[in-house]
XYZ file of C-alpha atoms in Angstrom:
369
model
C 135.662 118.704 82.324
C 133.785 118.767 79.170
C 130.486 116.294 79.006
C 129.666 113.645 76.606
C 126.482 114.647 74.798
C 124.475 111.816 73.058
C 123.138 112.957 69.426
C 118.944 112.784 69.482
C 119.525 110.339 66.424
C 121.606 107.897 68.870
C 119.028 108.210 71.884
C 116.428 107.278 69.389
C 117.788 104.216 67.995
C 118.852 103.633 71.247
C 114.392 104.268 72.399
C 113.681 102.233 69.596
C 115.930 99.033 70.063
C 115.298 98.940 73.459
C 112.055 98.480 72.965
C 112.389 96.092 70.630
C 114.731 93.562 72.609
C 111.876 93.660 75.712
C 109.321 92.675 72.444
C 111.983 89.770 71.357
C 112.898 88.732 74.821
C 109.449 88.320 76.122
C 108.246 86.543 72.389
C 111.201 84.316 72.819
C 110.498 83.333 76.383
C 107.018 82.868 75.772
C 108.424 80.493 72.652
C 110.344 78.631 74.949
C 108.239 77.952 77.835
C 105.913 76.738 75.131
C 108.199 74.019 73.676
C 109.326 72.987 76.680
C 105.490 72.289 78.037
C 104.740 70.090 74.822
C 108.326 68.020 75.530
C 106.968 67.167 78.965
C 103.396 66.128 77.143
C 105.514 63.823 75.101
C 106.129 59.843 76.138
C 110.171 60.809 76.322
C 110.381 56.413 78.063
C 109.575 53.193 76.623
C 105.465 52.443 77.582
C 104.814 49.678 80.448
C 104.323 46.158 78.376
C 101.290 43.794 79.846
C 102.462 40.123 79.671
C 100.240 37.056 79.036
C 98.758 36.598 82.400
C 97.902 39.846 82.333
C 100.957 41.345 84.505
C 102.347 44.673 83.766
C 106.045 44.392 82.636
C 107.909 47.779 83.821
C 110.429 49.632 81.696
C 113.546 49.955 82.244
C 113.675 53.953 81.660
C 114.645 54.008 78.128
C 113.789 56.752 76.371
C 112.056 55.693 72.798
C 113.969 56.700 69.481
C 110.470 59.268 68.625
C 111.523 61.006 72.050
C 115.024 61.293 71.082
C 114.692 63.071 68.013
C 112.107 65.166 69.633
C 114.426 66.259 72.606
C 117.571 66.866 69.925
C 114.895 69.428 67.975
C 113.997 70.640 71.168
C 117.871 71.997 71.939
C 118.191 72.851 68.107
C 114.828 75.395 68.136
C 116.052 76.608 71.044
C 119.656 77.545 70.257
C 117.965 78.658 66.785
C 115.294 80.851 68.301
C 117.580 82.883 70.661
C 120.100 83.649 67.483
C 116.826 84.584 65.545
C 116.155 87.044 68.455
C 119.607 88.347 68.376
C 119.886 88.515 64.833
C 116.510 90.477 64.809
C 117.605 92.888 67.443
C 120.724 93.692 65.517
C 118.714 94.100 62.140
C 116.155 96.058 63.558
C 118.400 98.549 65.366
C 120.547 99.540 62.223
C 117.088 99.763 60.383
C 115.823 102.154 62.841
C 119.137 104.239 62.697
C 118.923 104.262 59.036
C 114.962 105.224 59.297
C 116.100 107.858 61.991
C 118.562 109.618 60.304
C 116.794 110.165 57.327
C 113.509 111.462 59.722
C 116.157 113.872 61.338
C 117.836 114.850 58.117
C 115.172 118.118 57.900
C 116.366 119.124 60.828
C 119.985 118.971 60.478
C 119.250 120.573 57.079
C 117.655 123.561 59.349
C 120.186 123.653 61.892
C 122.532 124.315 58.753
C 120.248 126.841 57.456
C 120.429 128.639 60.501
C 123.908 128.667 61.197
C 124.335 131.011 57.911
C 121.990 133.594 59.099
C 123.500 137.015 60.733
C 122.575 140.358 62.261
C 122.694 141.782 59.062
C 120.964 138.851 56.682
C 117.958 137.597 58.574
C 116.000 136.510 55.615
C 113.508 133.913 56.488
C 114.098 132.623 52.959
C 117.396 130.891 53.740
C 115.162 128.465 55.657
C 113.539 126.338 53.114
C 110.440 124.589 54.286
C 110.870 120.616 54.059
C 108.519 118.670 51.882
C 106.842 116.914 54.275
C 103.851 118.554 56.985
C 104.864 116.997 59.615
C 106.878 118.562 63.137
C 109.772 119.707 61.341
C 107.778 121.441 59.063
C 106.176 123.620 61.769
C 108.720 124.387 63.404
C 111.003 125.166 60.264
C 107.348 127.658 59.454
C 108.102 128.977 63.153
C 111.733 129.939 62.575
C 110.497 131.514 59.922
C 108.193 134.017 61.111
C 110.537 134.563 64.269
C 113.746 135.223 62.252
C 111.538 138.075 60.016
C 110.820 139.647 62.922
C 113.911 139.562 64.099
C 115.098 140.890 61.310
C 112.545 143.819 61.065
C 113.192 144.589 64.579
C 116.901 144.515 64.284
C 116.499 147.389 61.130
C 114.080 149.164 63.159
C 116.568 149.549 66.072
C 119.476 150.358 63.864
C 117.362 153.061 61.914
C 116.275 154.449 65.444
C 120.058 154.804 66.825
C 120.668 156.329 63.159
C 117.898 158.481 63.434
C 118.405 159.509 67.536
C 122.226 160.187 66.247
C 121.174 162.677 63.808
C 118.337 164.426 65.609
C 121.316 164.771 68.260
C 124.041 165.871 66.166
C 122.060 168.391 64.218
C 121.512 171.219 66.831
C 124.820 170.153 68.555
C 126.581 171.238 65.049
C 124.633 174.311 64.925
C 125.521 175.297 68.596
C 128.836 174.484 67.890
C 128.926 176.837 64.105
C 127.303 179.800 66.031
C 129.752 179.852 68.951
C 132.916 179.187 65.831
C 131.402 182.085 64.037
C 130.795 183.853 67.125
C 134.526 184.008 68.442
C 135.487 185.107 65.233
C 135.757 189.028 66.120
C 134.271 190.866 68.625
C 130.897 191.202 69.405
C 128.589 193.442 71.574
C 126.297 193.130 74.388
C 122.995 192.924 71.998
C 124.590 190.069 69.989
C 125.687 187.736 73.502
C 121.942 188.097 74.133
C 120.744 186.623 70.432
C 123.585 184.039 71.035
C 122.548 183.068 74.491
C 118.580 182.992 73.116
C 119.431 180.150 70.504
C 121.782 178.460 72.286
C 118.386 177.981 74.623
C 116.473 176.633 71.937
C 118.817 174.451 71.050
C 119.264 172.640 74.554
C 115.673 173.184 74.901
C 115.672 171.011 71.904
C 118.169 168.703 73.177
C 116.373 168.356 76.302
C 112.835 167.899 74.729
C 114.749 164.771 72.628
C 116.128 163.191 75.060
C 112.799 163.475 77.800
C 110.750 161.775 74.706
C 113.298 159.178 74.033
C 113.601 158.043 77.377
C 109.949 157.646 77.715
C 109.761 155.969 74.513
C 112.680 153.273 76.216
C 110.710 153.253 79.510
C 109.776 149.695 80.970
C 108.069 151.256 83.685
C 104.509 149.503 84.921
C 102.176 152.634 83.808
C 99.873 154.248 86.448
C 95.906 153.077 86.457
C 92.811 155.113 86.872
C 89.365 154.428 86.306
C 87.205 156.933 84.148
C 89.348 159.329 83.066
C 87.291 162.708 81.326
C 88.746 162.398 77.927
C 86.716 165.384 76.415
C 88.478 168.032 79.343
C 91.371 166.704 78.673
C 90.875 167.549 74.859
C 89.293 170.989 75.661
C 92.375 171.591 77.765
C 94.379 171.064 75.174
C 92.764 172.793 72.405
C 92.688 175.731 74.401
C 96.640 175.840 74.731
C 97.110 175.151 71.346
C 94.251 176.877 69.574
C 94.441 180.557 68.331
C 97.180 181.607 66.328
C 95.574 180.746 62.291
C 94.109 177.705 63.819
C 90.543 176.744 64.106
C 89.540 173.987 66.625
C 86.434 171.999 67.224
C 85.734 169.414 70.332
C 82.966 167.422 70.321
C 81.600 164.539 72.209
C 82.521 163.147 75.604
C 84.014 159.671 76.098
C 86.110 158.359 79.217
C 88.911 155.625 79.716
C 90.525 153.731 82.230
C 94.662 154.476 82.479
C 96.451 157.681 83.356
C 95.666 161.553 82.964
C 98.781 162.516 82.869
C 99.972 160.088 79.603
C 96.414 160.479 78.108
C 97.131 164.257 78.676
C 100.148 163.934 76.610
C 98.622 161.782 73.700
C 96.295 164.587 73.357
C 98.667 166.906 73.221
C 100.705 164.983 70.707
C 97.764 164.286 68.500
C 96.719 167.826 68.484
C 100.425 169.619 67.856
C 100.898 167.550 64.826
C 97.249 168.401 63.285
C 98.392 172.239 64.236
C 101.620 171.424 62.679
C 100.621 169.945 59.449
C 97.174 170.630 59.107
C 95.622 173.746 57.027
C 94.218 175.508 59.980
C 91.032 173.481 60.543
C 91.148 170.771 63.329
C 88.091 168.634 64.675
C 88.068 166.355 67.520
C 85.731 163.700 68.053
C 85.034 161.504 71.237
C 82.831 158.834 71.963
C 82.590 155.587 74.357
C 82.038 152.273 71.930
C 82.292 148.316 72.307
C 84.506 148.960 75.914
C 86.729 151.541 74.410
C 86.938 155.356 74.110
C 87.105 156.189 70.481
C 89.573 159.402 69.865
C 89.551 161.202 66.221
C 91.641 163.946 65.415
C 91.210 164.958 61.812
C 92.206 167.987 60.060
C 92.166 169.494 56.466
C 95.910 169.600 55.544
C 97.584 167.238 52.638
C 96.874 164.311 54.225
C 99.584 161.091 54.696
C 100.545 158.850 51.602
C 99.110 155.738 51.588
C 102.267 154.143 51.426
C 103.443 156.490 54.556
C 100.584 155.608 56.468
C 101.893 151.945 57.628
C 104.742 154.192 58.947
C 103.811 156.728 60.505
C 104.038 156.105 63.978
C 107.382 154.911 64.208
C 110.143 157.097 66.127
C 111.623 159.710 63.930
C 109.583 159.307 60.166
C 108.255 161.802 58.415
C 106.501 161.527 55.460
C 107.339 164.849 54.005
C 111.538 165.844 55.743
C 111.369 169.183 53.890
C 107.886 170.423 55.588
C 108.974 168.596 58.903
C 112.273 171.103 59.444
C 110.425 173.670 58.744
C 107.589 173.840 61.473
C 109.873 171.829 64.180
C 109.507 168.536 65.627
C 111.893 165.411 65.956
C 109.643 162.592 64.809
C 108.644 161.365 68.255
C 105.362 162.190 68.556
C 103.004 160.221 66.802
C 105.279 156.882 68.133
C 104.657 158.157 71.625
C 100.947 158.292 71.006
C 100.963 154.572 69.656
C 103.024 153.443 72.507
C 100.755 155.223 74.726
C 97.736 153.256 73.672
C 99.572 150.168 73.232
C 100.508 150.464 77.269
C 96.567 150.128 78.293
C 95.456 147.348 75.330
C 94.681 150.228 72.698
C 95.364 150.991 69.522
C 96.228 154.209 67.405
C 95.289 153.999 63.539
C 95.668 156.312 60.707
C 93.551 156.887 57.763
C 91.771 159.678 55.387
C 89.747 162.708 56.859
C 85.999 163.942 55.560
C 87.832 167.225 56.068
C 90.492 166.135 53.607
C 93.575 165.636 55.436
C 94.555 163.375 57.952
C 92.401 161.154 60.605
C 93.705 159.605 63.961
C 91.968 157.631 65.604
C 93.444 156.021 69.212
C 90.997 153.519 71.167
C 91.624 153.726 74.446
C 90.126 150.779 76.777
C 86.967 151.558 79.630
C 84.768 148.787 81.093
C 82.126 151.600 82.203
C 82.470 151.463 85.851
């Protein structure tokens, strides 16, 4: 069975004459009880008469013609007062549906406003602000901001899935060319083996996507230690991915509360992309400041537009697609590393490098016990 729903305009009116009939009822019946006290003060009989020797001459109950017209206006202010009441109840109840409906009218505008927005048009601009600063301004300002970032979220998620689809599809396609070409004629034991070697790079591929993008999904409570050695860690990793054209540089020492194995992993992240698309110079510097462990990875490669650098970290950009294919990567990296952070209360910036390429720099919290 479907339920009756009262409109907020109706419960108001209905708030707002209630209130006013207790205010008219307790006015009149103070009116009342008023009249009726000064009636009784009122000689309503003929007064005793005192005859000549001096002996008092009773009445015989009569009222007095004053008292009569007294007790008629009596009845008449009374009848009158209670049809005033009524008739001010009824007034004052259409005035406050009237005054209602035109307070309500900015919302009923909104709910309109809001009714037209969709997944794929959630422009906080269809929302006009009303004219007035009161509630229904805030929370028309509120809708606002919530529907743009619903919007911008919405976008991001559908350029993720985009993006996740294509890093997919790409070495699937290329798996499935080789094997087409491959079937073609015959081939001989030496060319199975080349075959079989990038068919493993290609799942290892595969496999490397879909590990990253299931820990970039993950709503997993992350693990918690206290004073973690941040500069190991980064020694560690320079040492695995140093050598090979690439010069780098450690210094410092700083420690952080969260866990080795993720911080391990930021490092790492941090560190492949400077080898990636640096110029063969990479410096890392570590310090503790204001309850955080500072991290800075810079290097001396081309740097990141300015108008890439708001970017950056989010899952699968690249500011430069051409130089991306060509030394590897899917574009999870650097969103890993800002997730990372994020988990423990930190942060993960980007700007310029003294060394003239790129800077990272990921605080990562520590309360120094």
């Amino acid at each position: 069975m479907k339920r009756f729903h009262l409109s907020l305009r109706f419960k108001l009116t209905a708030i707002v004459a209630g209130v006013m009939s207790v205010c008219c009822l307790l006015l009149t019946a103070v009116s009342l009880s008023t009249s009726a006290h000064m009636m009784q003060a009122l000689p309503l009989t003929e007064p005793a008469m005192v005859g000549a020797d001096d002996s008092v001459i009773e009445s015989d109950g009569a009222a007095c013609e004053p008292a009569v017209i007294a007790s008629a206006a009596h009845s008449t202010f009374r009848v009158q007062n209670l049809a005033a009441m009524v008739l001010v109840i009824l007034a004052g109840s259409a005035a406050a549906y009237l005054l209602v409906r035109r307070q309500l009218r900015p919302l009923e505008q909104l709910a309109a406003s809001v009714k037209t927005l969709d997944a794929e048009n959630m422009d906080p601009g269809r929302l006009p602000l009303p004219r007035t600063r009161d509630e229904s301004y805030q929370l028309t300002l509120a809708l606002q901001e919530m529907t743009g970032r619903v919007g911008q979220a919405y976008r991001m998620q559908k350029e993720f899935a985009a993006s996740a689809a294509h890093e997919l599809r790409t070495p699937l396609a290329a798996m499935q060319s080789r094997l087409e070409v491959f079937g073609l004629k015959e081939r001989t034991p030496e060319e199975h083996r080349v075959l079989l070697a990038r068919l493993g790079e290609n799942l290892e591929r595969l496999n490397t996507l879909v590990e990253q993008l299931l820990q970039l999904c993950s709503n997993r409570a992350p693990a918690f230690c206290r004073r973690i050695d941040l500069g190991r860690i980064a020694r560690e990793a320079a040492g695995e991915l140093g050598g090979f054209g690439t010069e780098m540089q450690v210094e410092g020492e700083a420690f952080a509360d969260g866990s080795p194995e993720l911080y391990r992993q930021l490092v790492l992240n941090l560190l492949g992309n400077a080898v990636k698309y640096g110029g063969g110079q990479v410096r890392v510097r570590l310090e503790n400041s204001d309850g955080f462990a500072v991290l800075r990875v810079e290097d001396n490669g081309p740097g990141i537009p300015p108008e890439a650098a708001e970017r950056v970290f989010e899952p699968f950009f690249r500011a430069d697609r051409s130089r991306s294919r060509e030394v590897g990567g899917n574009g999870l990296g650097l969103a890993i590393v800002q997730r990372i952070a994020r988990q423990y209360g930190g942060t993960a910036q980007t700007g310029p490098s003294a060394l003239g390429g790129a800077c990272f720099t990921v605080r990562l919290p520590f309360d120094g016990q």
